[in-house]
mmCIF file of C-alpha atoms in Angstrom:
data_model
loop_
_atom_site.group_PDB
_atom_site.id
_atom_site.type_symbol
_atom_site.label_atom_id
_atom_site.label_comp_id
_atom_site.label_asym_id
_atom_site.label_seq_id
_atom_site.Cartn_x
_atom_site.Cartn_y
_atom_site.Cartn_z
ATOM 1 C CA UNK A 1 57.696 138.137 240.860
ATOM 2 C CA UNK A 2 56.091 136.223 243.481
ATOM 3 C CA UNK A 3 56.855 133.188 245.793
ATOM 4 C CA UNK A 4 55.250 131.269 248.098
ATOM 5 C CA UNK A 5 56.600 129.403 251.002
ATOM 6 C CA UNK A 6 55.227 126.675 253.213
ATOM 7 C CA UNK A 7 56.203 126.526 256.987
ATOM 8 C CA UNK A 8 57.154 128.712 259.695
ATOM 9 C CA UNK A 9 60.669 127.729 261.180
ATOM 10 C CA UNK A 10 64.555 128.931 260.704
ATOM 11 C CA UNK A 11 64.839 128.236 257.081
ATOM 12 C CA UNK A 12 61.945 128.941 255.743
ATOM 13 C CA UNK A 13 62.442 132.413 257.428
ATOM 14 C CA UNK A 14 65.749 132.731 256.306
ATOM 15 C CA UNK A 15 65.075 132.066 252.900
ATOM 16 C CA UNK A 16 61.594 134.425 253.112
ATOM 17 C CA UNK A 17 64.533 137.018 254.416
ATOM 18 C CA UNK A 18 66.914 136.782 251.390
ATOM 19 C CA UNK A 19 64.202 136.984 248.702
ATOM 20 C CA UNK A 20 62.648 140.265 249.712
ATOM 21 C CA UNK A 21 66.259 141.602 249.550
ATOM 22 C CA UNK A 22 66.168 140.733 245.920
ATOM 23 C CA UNK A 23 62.747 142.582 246.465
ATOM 24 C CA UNK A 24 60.651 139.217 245.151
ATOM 25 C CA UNK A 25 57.570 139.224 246.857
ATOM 26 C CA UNK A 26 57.209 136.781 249.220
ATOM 27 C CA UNK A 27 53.452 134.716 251.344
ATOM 28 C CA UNK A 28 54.747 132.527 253.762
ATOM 29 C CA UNK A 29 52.248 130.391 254.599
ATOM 30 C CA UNK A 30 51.522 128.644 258.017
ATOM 31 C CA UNK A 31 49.199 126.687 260.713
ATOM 32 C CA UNK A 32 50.047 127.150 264.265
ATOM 33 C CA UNK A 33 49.748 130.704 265.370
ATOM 34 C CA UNK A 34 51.993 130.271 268.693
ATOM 35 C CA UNK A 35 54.677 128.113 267.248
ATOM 36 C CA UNK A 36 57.125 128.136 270.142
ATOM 37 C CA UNK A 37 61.202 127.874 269.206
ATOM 38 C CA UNK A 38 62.707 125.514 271.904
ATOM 39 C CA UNK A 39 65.007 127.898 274.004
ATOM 40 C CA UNK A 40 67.585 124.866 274.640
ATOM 41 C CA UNK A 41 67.896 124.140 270.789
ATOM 42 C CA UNK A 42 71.253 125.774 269.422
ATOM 43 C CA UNK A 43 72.818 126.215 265.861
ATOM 44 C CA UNK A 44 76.285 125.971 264.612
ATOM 45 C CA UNK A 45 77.039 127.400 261.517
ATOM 46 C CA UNK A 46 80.502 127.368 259.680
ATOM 47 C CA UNK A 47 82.534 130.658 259.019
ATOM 48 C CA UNK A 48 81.486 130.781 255.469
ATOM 49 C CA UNK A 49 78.184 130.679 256.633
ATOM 50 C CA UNK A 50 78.285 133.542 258.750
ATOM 51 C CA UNK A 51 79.529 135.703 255.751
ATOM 52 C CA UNK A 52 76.763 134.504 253.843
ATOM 53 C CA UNK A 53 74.190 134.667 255.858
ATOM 54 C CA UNK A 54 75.245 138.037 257.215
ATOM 55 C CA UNK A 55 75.890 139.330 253.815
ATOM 56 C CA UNK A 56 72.780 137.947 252.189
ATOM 57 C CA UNK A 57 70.210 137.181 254.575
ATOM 58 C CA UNK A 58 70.446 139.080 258.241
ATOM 59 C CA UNK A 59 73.526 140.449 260.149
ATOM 60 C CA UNK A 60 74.015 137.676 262.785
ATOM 61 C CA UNK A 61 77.700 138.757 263.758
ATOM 62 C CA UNK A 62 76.143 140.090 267.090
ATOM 63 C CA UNK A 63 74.242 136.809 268.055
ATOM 64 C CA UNK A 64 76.862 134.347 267.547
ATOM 65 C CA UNK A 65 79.317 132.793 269.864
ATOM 66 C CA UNK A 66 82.843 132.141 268.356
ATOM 67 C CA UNK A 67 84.246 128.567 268.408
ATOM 68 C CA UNK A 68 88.571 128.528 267.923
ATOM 69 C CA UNK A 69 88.805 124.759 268.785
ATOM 70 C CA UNK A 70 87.315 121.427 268.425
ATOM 71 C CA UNK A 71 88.517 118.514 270.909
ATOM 72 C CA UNK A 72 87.544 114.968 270.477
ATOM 73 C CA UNK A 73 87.537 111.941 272.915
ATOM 74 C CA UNK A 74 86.404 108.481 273.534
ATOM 75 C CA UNK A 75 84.987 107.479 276.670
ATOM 76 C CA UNK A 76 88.132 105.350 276.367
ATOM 77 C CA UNK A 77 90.978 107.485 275.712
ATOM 78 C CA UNK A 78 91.690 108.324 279.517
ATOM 79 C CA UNK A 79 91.390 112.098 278.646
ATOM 80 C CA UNK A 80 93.212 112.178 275.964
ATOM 81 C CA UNK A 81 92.023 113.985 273.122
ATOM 82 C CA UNK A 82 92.360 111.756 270.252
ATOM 83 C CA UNK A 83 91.341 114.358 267.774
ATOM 84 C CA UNK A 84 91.343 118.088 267.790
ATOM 85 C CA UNK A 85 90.982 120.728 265.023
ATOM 86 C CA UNK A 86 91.689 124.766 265.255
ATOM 87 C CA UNK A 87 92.719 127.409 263.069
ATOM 88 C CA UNK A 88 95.398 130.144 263.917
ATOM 89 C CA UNK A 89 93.162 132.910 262.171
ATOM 90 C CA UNK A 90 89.801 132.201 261.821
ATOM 91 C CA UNK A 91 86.898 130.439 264.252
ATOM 92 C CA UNK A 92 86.341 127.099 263.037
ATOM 93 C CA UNK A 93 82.261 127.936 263.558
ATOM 94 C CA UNK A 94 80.077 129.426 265.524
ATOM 95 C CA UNK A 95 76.595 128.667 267.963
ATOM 96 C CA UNK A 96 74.030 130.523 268.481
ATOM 97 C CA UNK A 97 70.050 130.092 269.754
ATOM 98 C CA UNK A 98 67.475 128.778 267.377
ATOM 99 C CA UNK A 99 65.557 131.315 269.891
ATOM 100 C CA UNK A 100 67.342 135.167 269.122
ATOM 101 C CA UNK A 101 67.591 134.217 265.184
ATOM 102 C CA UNK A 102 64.039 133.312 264.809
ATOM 103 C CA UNK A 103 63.099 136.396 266.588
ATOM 104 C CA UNK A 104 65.721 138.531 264.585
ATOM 105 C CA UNK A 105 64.271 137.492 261.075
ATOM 106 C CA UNK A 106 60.426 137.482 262.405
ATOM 107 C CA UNK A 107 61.505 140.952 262.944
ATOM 108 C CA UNK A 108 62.665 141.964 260.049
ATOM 109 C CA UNK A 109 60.679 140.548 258.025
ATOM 110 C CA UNK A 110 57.744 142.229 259.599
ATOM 111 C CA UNK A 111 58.940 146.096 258.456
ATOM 112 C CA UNK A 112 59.356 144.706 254.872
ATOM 113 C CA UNK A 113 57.102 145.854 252.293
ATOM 114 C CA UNK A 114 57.789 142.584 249.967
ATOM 115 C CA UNK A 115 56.989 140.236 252.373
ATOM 116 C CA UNK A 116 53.877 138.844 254.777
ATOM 117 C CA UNK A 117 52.519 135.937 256.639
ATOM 118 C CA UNK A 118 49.418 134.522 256.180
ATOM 119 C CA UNK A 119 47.335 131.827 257.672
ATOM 120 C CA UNK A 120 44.292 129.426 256.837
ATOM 121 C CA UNK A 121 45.860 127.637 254.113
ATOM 122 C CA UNK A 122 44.019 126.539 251.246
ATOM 123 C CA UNK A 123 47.190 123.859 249.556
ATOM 124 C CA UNK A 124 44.929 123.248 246.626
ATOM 125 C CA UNK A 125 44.101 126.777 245.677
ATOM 126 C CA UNK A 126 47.773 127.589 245.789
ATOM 127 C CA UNK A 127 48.517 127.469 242.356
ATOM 128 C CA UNK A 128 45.515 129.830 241.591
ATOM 129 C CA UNK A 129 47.243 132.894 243.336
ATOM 130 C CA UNK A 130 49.589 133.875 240.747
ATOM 131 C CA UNK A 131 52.737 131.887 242.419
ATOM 132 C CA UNK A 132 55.521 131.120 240.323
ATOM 133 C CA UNK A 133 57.016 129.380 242.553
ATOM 134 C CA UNK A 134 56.268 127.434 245.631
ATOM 135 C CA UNK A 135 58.454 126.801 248.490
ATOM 136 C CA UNK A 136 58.139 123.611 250.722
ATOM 137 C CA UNK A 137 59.528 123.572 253.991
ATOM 138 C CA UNK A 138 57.221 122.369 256.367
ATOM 139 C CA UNK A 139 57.005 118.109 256.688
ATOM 140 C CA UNK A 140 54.181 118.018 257.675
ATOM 141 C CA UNK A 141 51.442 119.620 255.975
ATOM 142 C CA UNK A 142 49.146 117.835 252.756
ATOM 143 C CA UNK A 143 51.311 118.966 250.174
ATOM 144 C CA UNK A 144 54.248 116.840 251.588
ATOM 145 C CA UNK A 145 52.169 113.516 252.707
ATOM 146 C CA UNK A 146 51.007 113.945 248.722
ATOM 147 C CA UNK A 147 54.383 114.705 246.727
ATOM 148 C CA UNK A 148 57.347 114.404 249.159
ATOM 149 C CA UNK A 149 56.693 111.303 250.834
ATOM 150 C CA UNK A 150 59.427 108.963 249.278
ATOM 151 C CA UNK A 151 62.730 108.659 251.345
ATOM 152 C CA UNK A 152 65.785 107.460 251.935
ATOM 153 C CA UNK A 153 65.989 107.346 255.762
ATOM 154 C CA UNK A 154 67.642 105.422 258.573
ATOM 155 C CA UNK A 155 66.647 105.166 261.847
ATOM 156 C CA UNK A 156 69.315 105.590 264.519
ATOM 157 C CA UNK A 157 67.482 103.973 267.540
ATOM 158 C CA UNK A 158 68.689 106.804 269.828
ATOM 159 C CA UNK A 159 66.914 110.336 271.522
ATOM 160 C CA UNK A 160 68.837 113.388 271.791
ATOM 161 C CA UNK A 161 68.953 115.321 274.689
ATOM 162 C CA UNK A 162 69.387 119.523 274.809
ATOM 163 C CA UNK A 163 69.927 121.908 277.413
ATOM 164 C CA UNK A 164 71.475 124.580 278.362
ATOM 165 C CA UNK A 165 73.909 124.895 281.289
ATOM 166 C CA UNK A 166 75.245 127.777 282.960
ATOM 167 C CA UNK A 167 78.171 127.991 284.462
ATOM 168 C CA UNK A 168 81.111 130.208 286.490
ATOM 169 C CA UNK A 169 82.665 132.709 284.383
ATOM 170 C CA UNK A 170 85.229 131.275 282.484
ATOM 171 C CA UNK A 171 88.189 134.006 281.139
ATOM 172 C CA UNK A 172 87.730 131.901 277.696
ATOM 173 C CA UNK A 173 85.216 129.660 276.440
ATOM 174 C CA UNK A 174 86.031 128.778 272.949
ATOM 175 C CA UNK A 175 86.686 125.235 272.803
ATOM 176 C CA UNK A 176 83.735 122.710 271.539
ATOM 177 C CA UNK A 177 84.237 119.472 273.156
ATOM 178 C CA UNK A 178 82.785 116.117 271.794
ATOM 179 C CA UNK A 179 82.536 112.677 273.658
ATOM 180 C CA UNK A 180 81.710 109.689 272.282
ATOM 181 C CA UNK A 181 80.884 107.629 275.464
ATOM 182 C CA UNK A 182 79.875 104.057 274.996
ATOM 183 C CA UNK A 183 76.257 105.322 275.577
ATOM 184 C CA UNK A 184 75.988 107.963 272.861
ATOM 185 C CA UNK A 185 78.310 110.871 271.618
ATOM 186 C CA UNK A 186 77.551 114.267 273.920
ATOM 187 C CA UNK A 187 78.798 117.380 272.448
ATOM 188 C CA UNK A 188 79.353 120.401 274.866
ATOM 189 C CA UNK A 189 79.174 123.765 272.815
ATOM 190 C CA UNK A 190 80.016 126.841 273.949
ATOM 191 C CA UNK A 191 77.709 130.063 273.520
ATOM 192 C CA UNK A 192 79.124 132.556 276.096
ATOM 193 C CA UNK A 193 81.679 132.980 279.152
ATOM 194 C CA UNK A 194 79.133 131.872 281.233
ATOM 195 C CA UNK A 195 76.822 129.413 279.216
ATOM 196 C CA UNK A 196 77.218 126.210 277.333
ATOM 197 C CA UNK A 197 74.830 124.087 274.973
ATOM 198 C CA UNK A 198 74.544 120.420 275.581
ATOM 199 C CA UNK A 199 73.699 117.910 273.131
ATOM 200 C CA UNK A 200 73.524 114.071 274.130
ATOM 201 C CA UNK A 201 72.541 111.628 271.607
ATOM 202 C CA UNK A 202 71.741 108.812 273.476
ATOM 203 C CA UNK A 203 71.290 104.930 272.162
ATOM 204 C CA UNK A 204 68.197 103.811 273.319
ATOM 205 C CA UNK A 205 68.694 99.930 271.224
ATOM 206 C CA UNK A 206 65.661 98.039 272.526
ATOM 207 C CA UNK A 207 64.859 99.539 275.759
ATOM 208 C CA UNK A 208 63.125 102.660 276.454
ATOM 209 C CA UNK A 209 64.303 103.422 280.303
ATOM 210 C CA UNK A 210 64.631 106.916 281.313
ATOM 211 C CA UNK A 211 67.935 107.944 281.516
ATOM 212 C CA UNK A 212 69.380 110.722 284.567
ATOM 213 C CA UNK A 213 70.946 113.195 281.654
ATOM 214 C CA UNK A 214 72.079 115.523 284.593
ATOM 215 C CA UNK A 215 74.104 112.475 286.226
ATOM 216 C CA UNK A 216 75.534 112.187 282.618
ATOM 217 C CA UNK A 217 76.282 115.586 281.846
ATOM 218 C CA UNK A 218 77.973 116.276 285.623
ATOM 219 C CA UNK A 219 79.950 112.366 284.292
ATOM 220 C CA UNK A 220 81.113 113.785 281.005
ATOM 221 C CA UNK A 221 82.036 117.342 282.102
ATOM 222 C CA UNK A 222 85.374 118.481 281.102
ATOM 223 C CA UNK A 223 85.594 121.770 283.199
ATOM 224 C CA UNK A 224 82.851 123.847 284.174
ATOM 225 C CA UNK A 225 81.348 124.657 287.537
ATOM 226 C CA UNK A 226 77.838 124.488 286.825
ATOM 227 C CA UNK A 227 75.362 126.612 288.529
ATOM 228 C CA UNK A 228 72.131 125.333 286.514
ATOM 229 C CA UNK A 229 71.239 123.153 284.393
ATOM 230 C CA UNK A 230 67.633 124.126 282.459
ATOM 231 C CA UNK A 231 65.241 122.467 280.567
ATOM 232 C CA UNK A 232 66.089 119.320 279.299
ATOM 233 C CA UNK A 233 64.570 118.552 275.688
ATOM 234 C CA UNK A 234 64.366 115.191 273.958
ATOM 235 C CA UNK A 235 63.618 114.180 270.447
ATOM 236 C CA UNK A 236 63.919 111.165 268.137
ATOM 237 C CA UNK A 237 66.904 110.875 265.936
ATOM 238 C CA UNK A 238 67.237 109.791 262.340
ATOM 239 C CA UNK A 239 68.838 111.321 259.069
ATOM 240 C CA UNK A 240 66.738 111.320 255.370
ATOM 241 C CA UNK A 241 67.123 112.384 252.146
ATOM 242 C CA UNK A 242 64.437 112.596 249.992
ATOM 243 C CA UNK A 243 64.257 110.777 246.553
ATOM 244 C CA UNK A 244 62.802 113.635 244.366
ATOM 245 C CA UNK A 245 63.326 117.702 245.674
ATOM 246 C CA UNK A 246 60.400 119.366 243.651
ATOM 247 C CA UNK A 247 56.674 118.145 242.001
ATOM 248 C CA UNK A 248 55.769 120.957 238.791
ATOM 249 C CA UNK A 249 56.532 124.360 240.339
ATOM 250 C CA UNK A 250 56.417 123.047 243.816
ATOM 251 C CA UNK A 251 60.138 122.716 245.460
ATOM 252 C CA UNK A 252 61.184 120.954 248.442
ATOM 253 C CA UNK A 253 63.280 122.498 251.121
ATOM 254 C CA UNK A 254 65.091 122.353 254.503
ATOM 255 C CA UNK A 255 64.850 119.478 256.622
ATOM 256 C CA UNK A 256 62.457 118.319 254.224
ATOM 257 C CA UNK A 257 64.966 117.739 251.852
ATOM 258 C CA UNK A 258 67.606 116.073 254.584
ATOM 259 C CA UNK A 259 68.172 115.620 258.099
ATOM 260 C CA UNK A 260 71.197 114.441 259.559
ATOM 261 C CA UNK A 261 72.200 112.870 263.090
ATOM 262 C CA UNK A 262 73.775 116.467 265.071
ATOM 263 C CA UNK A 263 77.295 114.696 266.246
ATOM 264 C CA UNK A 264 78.559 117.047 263.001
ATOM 265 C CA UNK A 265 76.488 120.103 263.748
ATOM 266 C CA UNK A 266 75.858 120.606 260.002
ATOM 267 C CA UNK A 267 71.970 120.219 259.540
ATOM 268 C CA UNK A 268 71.513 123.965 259.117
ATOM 269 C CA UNK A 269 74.877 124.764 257.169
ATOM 270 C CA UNK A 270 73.437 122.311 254.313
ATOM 271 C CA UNK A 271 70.589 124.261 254.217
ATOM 272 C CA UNK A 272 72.639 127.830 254.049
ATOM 273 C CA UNK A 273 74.546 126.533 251.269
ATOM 274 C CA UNK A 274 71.042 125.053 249.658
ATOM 275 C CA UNK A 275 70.066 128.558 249.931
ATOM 276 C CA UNK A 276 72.893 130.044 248.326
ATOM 277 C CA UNK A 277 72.676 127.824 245.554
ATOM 278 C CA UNK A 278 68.849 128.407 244.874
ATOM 279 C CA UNK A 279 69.541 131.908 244.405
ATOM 280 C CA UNK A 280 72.046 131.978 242.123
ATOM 281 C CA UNK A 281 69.807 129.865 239.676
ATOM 282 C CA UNK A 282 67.289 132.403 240.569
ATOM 283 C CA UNK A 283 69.774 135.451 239.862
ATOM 284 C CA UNK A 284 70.104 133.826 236.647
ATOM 285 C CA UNK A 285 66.933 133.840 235.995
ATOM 286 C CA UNK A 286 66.337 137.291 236.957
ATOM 287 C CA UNK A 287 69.097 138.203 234.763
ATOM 288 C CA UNK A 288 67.725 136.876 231.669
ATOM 289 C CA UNK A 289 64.162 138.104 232.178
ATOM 290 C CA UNK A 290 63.110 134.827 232.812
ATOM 291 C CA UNK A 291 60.131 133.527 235.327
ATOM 292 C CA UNK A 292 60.530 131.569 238.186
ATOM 293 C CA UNK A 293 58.524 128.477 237.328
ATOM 294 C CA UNK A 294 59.494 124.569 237.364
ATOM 295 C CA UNK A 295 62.661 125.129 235.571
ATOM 296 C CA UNK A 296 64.461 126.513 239.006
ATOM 297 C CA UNK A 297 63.209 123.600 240.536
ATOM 298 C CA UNK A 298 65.224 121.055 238.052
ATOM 299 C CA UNK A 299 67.858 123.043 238.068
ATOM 300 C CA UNK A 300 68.563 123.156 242.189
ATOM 301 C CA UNK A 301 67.703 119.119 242.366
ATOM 302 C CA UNK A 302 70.078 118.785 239.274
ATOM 303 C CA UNK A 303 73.064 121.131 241.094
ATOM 304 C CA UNK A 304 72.433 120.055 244.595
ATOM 305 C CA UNK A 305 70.697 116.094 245.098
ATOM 306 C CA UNK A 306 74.357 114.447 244.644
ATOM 307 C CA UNK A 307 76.139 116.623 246.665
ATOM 308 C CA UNK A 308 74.050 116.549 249.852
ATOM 309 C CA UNK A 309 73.321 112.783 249.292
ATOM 310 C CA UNK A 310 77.167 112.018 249.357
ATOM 311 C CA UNK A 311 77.410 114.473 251.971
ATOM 312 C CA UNK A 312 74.515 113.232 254.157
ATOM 313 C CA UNK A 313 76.391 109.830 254.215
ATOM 314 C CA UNK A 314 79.785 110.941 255.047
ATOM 315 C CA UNK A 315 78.074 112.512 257.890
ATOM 316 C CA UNK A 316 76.084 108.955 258.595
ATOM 317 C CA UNK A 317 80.037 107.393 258.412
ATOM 318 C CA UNK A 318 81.182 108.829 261.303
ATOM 319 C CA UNK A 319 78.534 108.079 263.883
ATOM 320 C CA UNK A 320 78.656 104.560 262.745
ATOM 321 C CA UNK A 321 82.386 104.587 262.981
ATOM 322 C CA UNK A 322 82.590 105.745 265.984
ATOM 323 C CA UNK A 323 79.724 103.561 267.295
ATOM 324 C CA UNK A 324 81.503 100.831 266.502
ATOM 325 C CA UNK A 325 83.917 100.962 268.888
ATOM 326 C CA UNK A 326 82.721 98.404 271.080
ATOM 327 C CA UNK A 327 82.612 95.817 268.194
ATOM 328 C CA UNK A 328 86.075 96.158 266.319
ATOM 329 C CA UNK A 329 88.201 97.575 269.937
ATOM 330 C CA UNK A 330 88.194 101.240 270.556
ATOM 331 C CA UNK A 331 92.305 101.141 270.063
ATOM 332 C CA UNK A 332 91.459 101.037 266.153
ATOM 333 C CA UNK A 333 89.238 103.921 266.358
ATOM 334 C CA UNK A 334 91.838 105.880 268.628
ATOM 335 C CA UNK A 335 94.431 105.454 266.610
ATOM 336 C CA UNK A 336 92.608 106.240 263.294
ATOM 337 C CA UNK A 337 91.072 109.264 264.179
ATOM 338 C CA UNK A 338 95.259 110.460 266.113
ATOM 339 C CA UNK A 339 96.252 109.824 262.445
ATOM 340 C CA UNK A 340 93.976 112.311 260.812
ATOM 341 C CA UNK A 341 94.449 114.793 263.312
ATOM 342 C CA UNK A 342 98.126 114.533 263.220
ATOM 343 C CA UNK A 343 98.295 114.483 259.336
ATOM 344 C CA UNK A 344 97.819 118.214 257.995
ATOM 345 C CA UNK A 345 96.139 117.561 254.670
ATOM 346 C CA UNK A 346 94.018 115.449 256.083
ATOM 347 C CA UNK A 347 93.126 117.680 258.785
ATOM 348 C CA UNK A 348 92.662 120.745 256.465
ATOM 349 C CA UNK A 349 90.218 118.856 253.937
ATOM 350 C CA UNK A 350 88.331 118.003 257.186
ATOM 351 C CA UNK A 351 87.588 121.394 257.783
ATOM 352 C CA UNK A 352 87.201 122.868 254.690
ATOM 353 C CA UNK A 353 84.570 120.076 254.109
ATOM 354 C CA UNK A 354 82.862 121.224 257.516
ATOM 355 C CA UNK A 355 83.289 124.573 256.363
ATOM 356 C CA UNK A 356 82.121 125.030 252.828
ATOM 357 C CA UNK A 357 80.790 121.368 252.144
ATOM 358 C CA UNK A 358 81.540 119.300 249.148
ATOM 359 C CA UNK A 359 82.641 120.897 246.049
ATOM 360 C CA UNK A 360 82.291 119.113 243.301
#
């Protein structure tokens, strides 16, 4: 069996990585011969993510920074947390760098025998190499201005902002903390004792001023003596979902598929969990002697479209609930968000959903 995929980035890799374990041969196609991983980008990735993805893909145990507790404020709320979740035996998730896990599977995927890059891409000779299947992940290459075009997106009118802070040695650093400020939400994420990820989504509305992100991160911090703060990265937020995942034998993947605004941190665990549920159709397949041609591609949109659709706008619910504060009185939102912290079912679907994603 052979597959194709398109694009050189996390998922593509990480999907590249769990195929040659099923020893499928895999070409993964791409441009740019120095694509460079932004070293202030982070991950988080749920706890039944890590299993997977350390069971199926690559051992990431050793890479990734535990996360016990999630506190949540308003700019509002005086300090007090008006939402918190935590588990008394297991990490909620975990962060790590987009920069040591796209090294780790480069890596490894170099010393396998199934598996190789390749470059100088011909996207309408393709199908004359003998692929059964072919993996999209890149958005920007021919194949996806042709096919993949057609979207449901919104536009969030806001930048995020990522760095990397260090900081004095804290005896425990295990507690995310999330703002929403009336300016944008900033999430500070922990990765070690001594460093912490920033995120700062930042409304922009009609005016494109430069904002001081340092004066806003030293504003919002809840604790830590910083020492540095690095490189500050900025890019353009909005979520998507496409309209159709796959053209013939040609499948969509990845942030191709859907993006989503990073208050939730769960960009990447959608696409885990897409992997996971690609290949178990292609297990199946496998299984019954069966190819791997357009069939696997109906099958994933048929199993998976609904699910991240509905998922993608829970996820768009709560930035515009919380963005609304300043229109229906930030008391409402306060006192909302105390009740589904304080109510335990509620609180436990929460996570579960953050966790393991929708299952129906």
């Amino acid at each position: 069996m052979k597959v194709c995929i398109l694009g050189f980035n996390i998922t593509s890799l990480a999907l590249a990585k769990a195929l040659v374990k099923k020893e499928i041969f895999v070409d993964l196609f791409y441009k740019k011969k120095n694509t460079k991983i932004d070293t202030t980008r982070t991950i988080g990735i749920s706890k039944s993510n890590i299993d997977y993805f350390s069971k199926h893909i690559s051992n990431i145990n050793r890479i990734v920074w535990p996360i016990k507790r999630i506190k949540i404020f308003t700019e509002n709320s005086n300090n007090e947390e008006i939402l918190k979740f935590e588990d008394q035996k297991y990490n909620l998730f975990s962060i790590f760098q987009n920069e040591k896990i796209f090294n780790q599977l480069i890596t490894e995927l170099k010393k396998n025998k199934f598996f190789k890059f390749k470059k100088n891409i011909r996207y309408n000779k393709l199908n004359d190499l003998g692929y059964e299947l072919i993996i999209n992940c890149d958005s920007r290459n021919e194949i996806t201005k042709k096919f993949f075009s057609k979207r449901f997106e919104k536009q969030y009118n806001s930048i995020a902002f990522t760095t990397i802070i260090d900081h004095k040695k804290l005896s425990s650093n295990n507690e995310a903390i999330q703002i929403f400020t009336n300016g944008g939400p900033i999430a500070f994420l922990p990765m070690s004792r001594q460093k912490t990820s920033i995120v700062y989504s930042a409304r922009m509305k009609n005016n494109k001023k430069e904002l001081d992100i340092k004066k806003i991160i030293n504003k919002f911090n809840p604790k830590y003596e910083i020492k540095k703060i690095h490189k500050i990265s900025k890019f353009e937020l909005k979520s998507l979902n496409l309209r159709e995942y796959y053209r013939a034998n040609i499948l969509a993947f990845g942030d191709l598929l859907h993006r989503l605004h990073p208050l939730a941190g769960q960009g990447f665990n959608m696409s885990v969990r897409d992997i996971q549920e690609l290949l178990k159709i292609i297990d199946k397949k496998i299984k019954l002697g069966l190819s791997l041609d357009r069939s696997v591609c109906i099958e994933f949109q048929n199993n998976t479209k609904s699910k991240n659709f509905v998922f993608s706008e829970g996820i768009n619910f709560i930035y515009e609930y919380f963005n609304s504060e300043n229109k229906i009185g930030n008391n409402l939102v306060d006192s909302t968000a105390r009740f589904i912290g304080g109510n335990k079912i509620l609180n436990r679907y929460f996570k579960r959903i953050a966790d393991m994603g929708l299952q129906i």
